[in-house]
mmCIF file of C-alpha atoms and ligand atoms in Angstrom:
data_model
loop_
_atom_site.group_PDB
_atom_site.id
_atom_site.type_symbol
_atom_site.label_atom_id
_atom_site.label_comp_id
_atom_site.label_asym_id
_atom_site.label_seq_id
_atom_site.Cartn_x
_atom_site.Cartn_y
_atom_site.Cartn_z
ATOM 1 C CA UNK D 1 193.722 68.708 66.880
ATOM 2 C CA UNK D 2 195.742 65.482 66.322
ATOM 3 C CA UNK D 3 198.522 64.919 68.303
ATOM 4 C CA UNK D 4 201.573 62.283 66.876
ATOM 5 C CA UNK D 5 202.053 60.417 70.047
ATOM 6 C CA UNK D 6 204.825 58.810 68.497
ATOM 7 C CA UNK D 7 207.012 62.292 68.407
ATOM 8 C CA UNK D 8 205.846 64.098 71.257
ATOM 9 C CA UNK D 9 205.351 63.568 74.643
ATOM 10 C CA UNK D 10 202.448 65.401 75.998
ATOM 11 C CA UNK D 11 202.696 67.944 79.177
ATOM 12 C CA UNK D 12 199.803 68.387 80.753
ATOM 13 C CA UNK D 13 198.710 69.361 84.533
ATOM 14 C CA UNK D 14 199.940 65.835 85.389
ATOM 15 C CA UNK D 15 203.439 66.455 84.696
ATOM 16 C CA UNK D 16 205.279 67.303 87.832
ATOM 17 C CA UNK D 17 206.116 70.895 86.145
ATOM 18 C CA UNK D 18 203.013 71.913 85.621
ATOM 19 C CA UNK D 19 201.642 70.444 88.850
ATOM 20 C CA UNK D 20 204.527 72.858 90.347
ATOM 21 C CA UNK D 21 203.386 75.608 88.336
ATOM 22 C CA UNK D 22 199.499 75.101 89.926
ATOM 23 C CA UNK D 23 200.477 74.486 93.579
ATOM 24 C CA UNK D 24 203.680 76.686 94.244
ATOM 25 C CA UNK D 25 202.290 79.676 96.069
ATOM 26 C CA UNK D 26 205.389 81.577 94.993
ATOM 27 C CA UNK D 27 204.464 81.521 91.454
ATOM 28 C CA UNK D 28 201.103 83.513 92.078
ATOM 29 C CA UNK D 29 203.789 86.410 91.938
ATOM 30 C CA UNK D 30 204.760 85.390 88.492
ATOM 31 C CA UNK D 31 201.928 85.002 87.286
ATOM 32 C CA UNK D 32 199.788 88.407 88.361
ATOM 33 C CA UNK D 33 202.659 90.650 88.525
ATOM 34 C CA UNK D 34 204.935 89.593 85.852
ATOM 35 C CA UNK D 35 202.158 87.743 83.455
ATOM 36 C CA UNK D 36 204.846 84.762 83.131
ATOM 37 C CA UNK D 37 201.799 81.951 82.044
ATOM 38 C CA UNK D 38 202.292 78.469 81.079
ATOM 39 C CA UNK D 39 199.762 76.637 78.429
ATOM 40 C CA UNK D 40 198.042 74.015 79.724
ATOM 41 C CA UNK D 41 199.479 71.571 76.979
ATOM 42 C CA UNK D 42 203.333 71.465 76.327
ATOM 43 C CA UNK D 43 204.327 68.794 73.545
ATOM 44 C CA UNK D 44 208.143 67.780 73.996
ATOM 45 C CA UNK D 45 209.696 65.828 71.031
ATOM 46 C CA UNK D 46 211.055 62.254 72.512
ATOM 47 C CA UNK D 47 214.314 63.004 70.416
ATOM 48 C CA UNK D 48 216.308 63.391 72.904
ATOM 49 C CA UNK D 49 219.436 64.896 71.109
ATOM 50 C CA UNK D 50 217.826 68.833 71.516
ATOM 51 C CA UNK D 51 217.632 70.814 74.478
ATOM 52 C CA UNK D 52 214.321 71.097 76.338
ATOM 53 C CA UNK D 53 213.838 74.592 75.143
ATOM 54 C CA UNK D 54 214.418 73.688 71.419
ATOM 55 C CA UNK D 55 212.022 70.031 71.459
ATOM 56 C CA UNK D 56 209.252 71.976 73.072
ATOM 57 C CA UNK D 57 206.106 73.208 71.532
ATOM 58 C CA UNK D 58 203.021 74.946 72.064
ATOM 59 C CA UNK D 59 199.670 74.103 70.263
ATOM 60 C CA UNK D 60 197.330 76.920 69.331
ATOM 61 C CA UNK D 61 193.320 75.411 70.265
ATOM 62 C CA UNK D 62 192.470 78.207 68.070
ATOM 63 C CA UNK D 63 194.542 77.554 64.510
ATOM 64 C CA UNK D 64 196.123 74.452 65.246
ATOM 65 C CA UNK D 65 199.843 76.139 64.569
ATOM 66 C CA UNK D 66 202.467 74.707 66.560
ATOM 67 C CA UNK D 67 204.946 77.160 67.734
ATOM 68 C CA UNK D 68 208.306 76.593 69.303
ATOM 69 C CA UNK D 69 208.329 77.561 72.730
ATOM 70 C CA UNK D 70 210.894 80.059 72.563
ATOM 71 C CA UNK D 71 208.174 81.997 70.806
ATOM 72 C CA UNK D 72 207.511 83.183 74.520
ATOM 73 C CA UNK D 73 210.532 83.849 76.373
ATOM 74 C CA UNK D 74 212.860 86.315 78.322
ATOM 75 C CA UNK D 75 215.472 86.452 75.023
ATOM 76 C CA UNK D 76 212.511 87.653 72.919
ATOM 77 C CA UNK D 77 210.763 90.170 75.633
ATOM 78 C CA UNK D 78 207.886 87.832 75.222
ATOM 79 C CA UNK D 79 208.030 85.635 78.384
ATOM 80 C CA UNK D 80 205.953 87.817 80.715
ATOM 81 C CA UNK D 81 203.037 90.575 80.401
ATOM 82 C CA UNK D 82 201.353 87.388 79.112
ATOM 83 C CA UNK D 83 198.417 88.449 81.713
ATOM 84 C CA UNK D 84 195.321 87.130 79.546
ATOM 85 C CA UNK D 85 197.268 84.217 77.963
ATOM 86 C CA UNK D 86 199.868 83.178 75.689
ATOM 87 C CA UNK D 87 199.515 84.830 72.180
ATOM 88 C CA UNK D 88 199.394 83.543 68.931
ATOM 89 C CA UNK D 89 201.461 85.581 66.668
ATOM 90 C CA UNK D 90 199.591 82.999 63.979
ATOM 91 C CA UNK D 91 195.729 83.970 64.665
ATOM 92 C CA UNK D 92 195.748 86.324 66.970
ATOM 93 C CA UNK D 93 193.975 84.003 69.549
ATOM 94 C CA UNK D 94 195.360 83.521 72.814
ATOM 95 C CA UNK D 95 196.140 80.156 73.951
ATOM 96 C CA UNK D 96 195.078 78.522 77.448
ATOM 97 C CA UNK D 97 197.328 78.749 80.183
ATOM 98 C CA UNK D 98 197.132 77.327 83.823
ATOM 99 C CA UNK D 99 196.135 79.423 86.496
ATOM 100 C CA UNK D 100 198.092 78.801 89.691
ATOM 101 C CA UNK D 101 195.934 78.469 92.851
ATOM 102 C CA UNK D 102 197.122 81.236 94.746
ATOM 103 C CA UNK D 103 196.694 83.713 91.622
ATOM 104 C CA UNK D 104 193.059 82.143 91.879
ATOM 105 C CA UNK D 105 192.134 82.784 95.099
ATOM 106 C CA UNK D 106 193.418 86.079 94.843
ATOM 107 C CA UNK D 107 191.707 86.703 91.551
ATOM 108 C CA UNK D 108 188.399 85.583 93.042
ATOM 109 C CA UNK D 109 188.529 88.013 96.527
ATOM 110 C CA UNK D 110 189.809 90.729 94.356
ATOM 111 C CA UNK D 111 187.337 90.570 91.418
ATOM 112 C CA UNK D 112 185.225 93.585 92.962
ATOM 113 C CA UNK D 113 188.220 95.267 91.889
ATOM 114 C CA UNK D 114 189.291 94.550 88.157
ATOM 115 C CA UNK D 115 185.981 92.748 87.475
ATOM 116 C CA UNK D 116 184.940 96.108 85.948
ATOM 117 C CA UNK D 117 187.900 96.700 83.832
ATOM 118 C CA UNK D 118 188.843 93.301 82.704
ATOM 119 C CA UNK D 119 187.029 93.262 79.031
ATOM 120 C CA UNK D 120 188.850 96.888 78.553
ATOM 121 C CA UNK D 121 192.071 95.627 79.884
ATOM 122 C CA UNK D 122 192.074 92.629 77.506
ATOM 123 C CA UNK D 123 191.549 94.654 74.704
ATOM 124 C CA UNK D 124 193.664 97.130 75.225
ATOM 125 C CA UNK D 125 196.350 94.398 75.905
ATOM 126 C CA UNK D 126 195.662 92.692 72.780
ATOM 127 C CA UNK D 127 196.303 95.235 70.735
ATOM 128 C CA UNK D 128 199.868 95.765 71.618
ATOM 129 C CA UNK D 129 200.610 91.986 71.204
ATOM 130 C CA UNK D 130 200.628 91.437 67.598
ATOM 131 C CA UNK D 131 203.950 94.453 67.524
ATOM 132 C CA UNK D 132 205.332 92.065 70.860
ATOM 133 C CA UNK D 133 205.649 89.208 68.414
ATOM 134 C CA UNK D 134 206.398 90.433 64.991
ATOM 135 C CA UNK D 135 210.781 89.503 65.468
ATOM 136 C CA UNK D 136 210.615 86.582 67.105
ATOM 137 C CA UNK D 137 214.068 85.090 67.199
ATOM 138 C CA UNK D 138 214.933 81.704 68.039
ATOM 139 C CA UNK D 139 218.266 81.197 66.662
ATOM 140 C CA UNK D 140 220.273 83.019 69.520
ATOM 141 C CA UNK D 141 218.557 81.491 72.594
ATOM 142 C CA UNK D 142 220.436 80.081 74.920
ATOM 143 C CA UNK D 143 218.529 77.235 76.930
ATOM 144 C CA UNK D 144 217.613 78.474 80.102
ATOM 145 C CA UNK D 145 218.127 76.786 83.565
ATOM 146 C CA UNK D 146 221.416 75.181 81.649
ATOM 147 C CA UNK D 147 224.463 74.732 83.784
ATOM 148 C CA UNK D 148 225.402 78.008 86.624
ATOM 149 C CA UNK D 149 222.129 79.929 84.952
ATOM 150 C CA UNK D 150 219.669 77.928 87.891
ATOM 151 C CA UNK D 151 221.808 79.312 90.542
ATOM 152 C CA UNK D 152 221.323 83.310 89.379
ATOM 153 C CA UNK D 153 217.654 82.282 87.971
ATOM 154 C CA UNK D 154 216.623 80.737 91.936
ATOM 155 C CA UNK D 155 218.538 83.281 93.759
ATOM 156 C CA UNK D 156 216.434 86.181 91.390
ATOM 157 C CA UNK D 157 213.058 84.214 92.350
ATOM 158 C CA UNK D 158 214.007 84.191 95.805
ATOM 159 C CA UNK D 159 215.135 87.678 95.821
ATOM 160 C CA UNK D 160 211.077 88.529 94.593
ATOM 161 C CA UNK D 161 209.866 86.200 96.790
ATOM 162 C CA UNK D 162 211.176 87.902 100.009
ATOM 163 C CA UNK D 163 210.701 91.856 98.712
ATOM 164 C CA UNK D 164 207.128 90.772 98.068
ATOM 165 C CA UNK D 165 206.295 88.314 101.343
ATOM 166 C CA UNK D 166 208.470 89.743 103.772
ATOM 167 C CA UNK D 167 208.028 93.486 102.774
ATOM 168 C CA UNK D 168 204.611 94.527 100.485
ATOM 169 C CA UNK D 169 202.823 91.796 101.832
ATOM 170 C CA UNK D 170 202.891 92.829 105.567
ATOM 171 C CA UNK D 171 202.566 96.408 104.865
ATOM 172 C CA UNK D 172 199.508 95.709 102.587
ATOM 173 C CA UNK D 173 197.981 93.717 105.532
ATOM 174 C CA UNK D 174 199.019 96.290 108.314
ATOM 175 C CA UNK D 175 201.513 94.057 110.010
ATOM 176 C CA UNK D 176 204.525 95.525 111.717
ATOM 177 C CA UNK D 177 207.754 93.845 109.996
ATOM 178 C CA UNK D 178 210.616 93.551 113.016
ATOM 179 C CA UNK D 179 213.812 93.087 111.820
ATOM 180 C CA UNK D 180 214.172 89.533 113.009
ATOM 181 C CA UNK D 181 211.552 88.829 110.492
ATOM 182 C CA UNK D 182 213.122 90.632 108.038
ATOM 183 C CA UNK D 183 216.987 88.182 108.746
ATOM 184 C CA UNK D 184 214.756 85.161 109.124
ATOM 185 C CA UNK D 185 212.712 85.826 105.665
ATOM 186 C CA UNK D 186 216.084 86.780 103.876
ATOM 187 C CA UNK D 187 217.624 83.123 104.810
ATOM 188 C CA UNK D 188 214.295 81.304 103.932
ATOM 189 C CA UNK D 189 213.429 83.317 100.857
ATOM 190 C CA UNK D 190 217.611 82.040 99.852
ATOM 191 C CA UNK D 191 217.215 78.743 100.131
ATOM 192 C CA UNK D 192 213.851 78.277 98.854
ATOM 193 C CA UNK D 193 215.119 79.993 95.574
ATOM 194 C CA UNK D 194 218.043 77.912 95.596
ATOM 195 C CA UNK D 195 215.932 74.987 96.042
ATOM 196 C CA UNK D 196 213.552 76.268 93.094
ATOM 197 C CA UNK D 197 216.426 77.736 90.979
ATOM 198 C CA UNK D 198 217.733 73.492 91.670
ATOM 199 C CA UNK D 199 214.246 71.445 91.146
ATOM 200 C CA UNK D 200 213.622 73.569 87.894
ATOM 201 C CA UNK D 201 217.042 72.769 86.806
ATOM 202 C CA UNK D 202 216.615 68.944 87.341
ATOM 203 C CA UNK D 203 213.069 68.980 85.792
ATOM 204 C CA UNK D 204 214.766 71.311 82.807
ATOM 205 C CA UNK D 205 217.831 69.281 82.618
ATOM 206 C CA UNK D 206 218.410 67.234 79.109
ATOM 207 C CA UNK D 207 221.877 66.033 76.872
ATOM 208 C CA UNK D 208 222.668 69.205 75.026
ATOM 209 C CA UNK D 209 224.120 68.545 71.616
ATOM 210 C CA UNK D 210 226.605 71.841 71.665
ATOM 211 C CA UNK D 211 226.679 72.716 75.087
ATOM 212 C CA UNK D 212 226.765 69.440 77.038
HETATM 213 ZN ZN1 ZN P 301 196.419 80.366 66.780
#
């Protein structure tokens, strides 16, 4: 597929997003518990008079359509149980999407596991997606990470972060969780959402035409 160069910026894992998406360990959570995913190319118009949310697209490998990248988001109940990919509502196909490390070396020791299942699973899956995507709405989206929303969206993140680390990951492993671990995760698990809920902001940030 050709890409116009000239009206979109491409996204791919060198961008400091995605690179963020790959490496954060965090986001392994995200990814196999929520199924948020991210494609592995994001084109952003250069016009820089739309929010990020509304200049960004996704290309389908599969059909070529380019869909708006609101097509997979929280407004639409769309952004997560995206475990085998990003669907496209156009062919059916599902798009690639970055796997973060963690997820992979968690996919790879636990394969014994879902190894089995995984063909079922993914059809099973795809069968509900096609009902997932039939009113897709773009027109009432808010941008996300805009203005006091990266505050409530970091301290969320964080708040996942530290049930998960502090609480099923111990007790999955058979530590013993003291409560000084517990008051020392909370205040870690705070800041490092605040600082996500911030960079993601930053990286997000761009003139809005109606709400700037
Ligand atoms: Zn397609």
């Amino acid at each position: 597929m050709k890409i116009d160069t000239s009206k979109y910026k491409v996204w791919n894992w060198k961008h400091p997003y995605m690179l963020h998406w790959i490496i954060n360990p965090g986001l392994a959570f995200n990814e196999l518990v929520l199924g948020q995913r991210v494609a592995k190319t994001l084109l952003v118009e250069k016009d820089k008079s739309k929010s990020l949310a509304e200049a960004s697209f996704v290309p389908c490998p599969h059909c070529n359509a380019l869909h708006d990248s609101r097509t997979w988001s929280t407004q639409n109940n769309t952004a997560f149980k995206n475990w085998f990919g990003l669907y496209c509502p156009n062919c059916g196909e599902t798009i690639p999407c970055f796997l973060n490390l963690t997820s992979a070396i968690i996919l790879v020791l636990t394969y014994p596991v879902w190894g089995w299942f995984r063909t079922r699973m993914k059809q099973k899956w795809l069968i509900k997606q096609s009902a997932r995507f039939s009113s897709i709405d773009m027109e009432s989206i808010t941008p996300e990470f805009s203005n006091k929303n990266w505050i409530k969206m970091g301290l969320i993140w964080g708040l996942l972060m530290f049930v998960f680390m502090t609480l099923v990951s111990p007790w999955l492993s058979g530590e013993s969780i003291t409560q000084k671990f517990i008051l020392g995760s909370l205040v870690i698990w705070t800041l490092a959402g605040l600082a996500f809920g911030y960079t993601m902001h930053k990286l997000m940030k761009r003139k809005l035409l109606t709400k700037a």
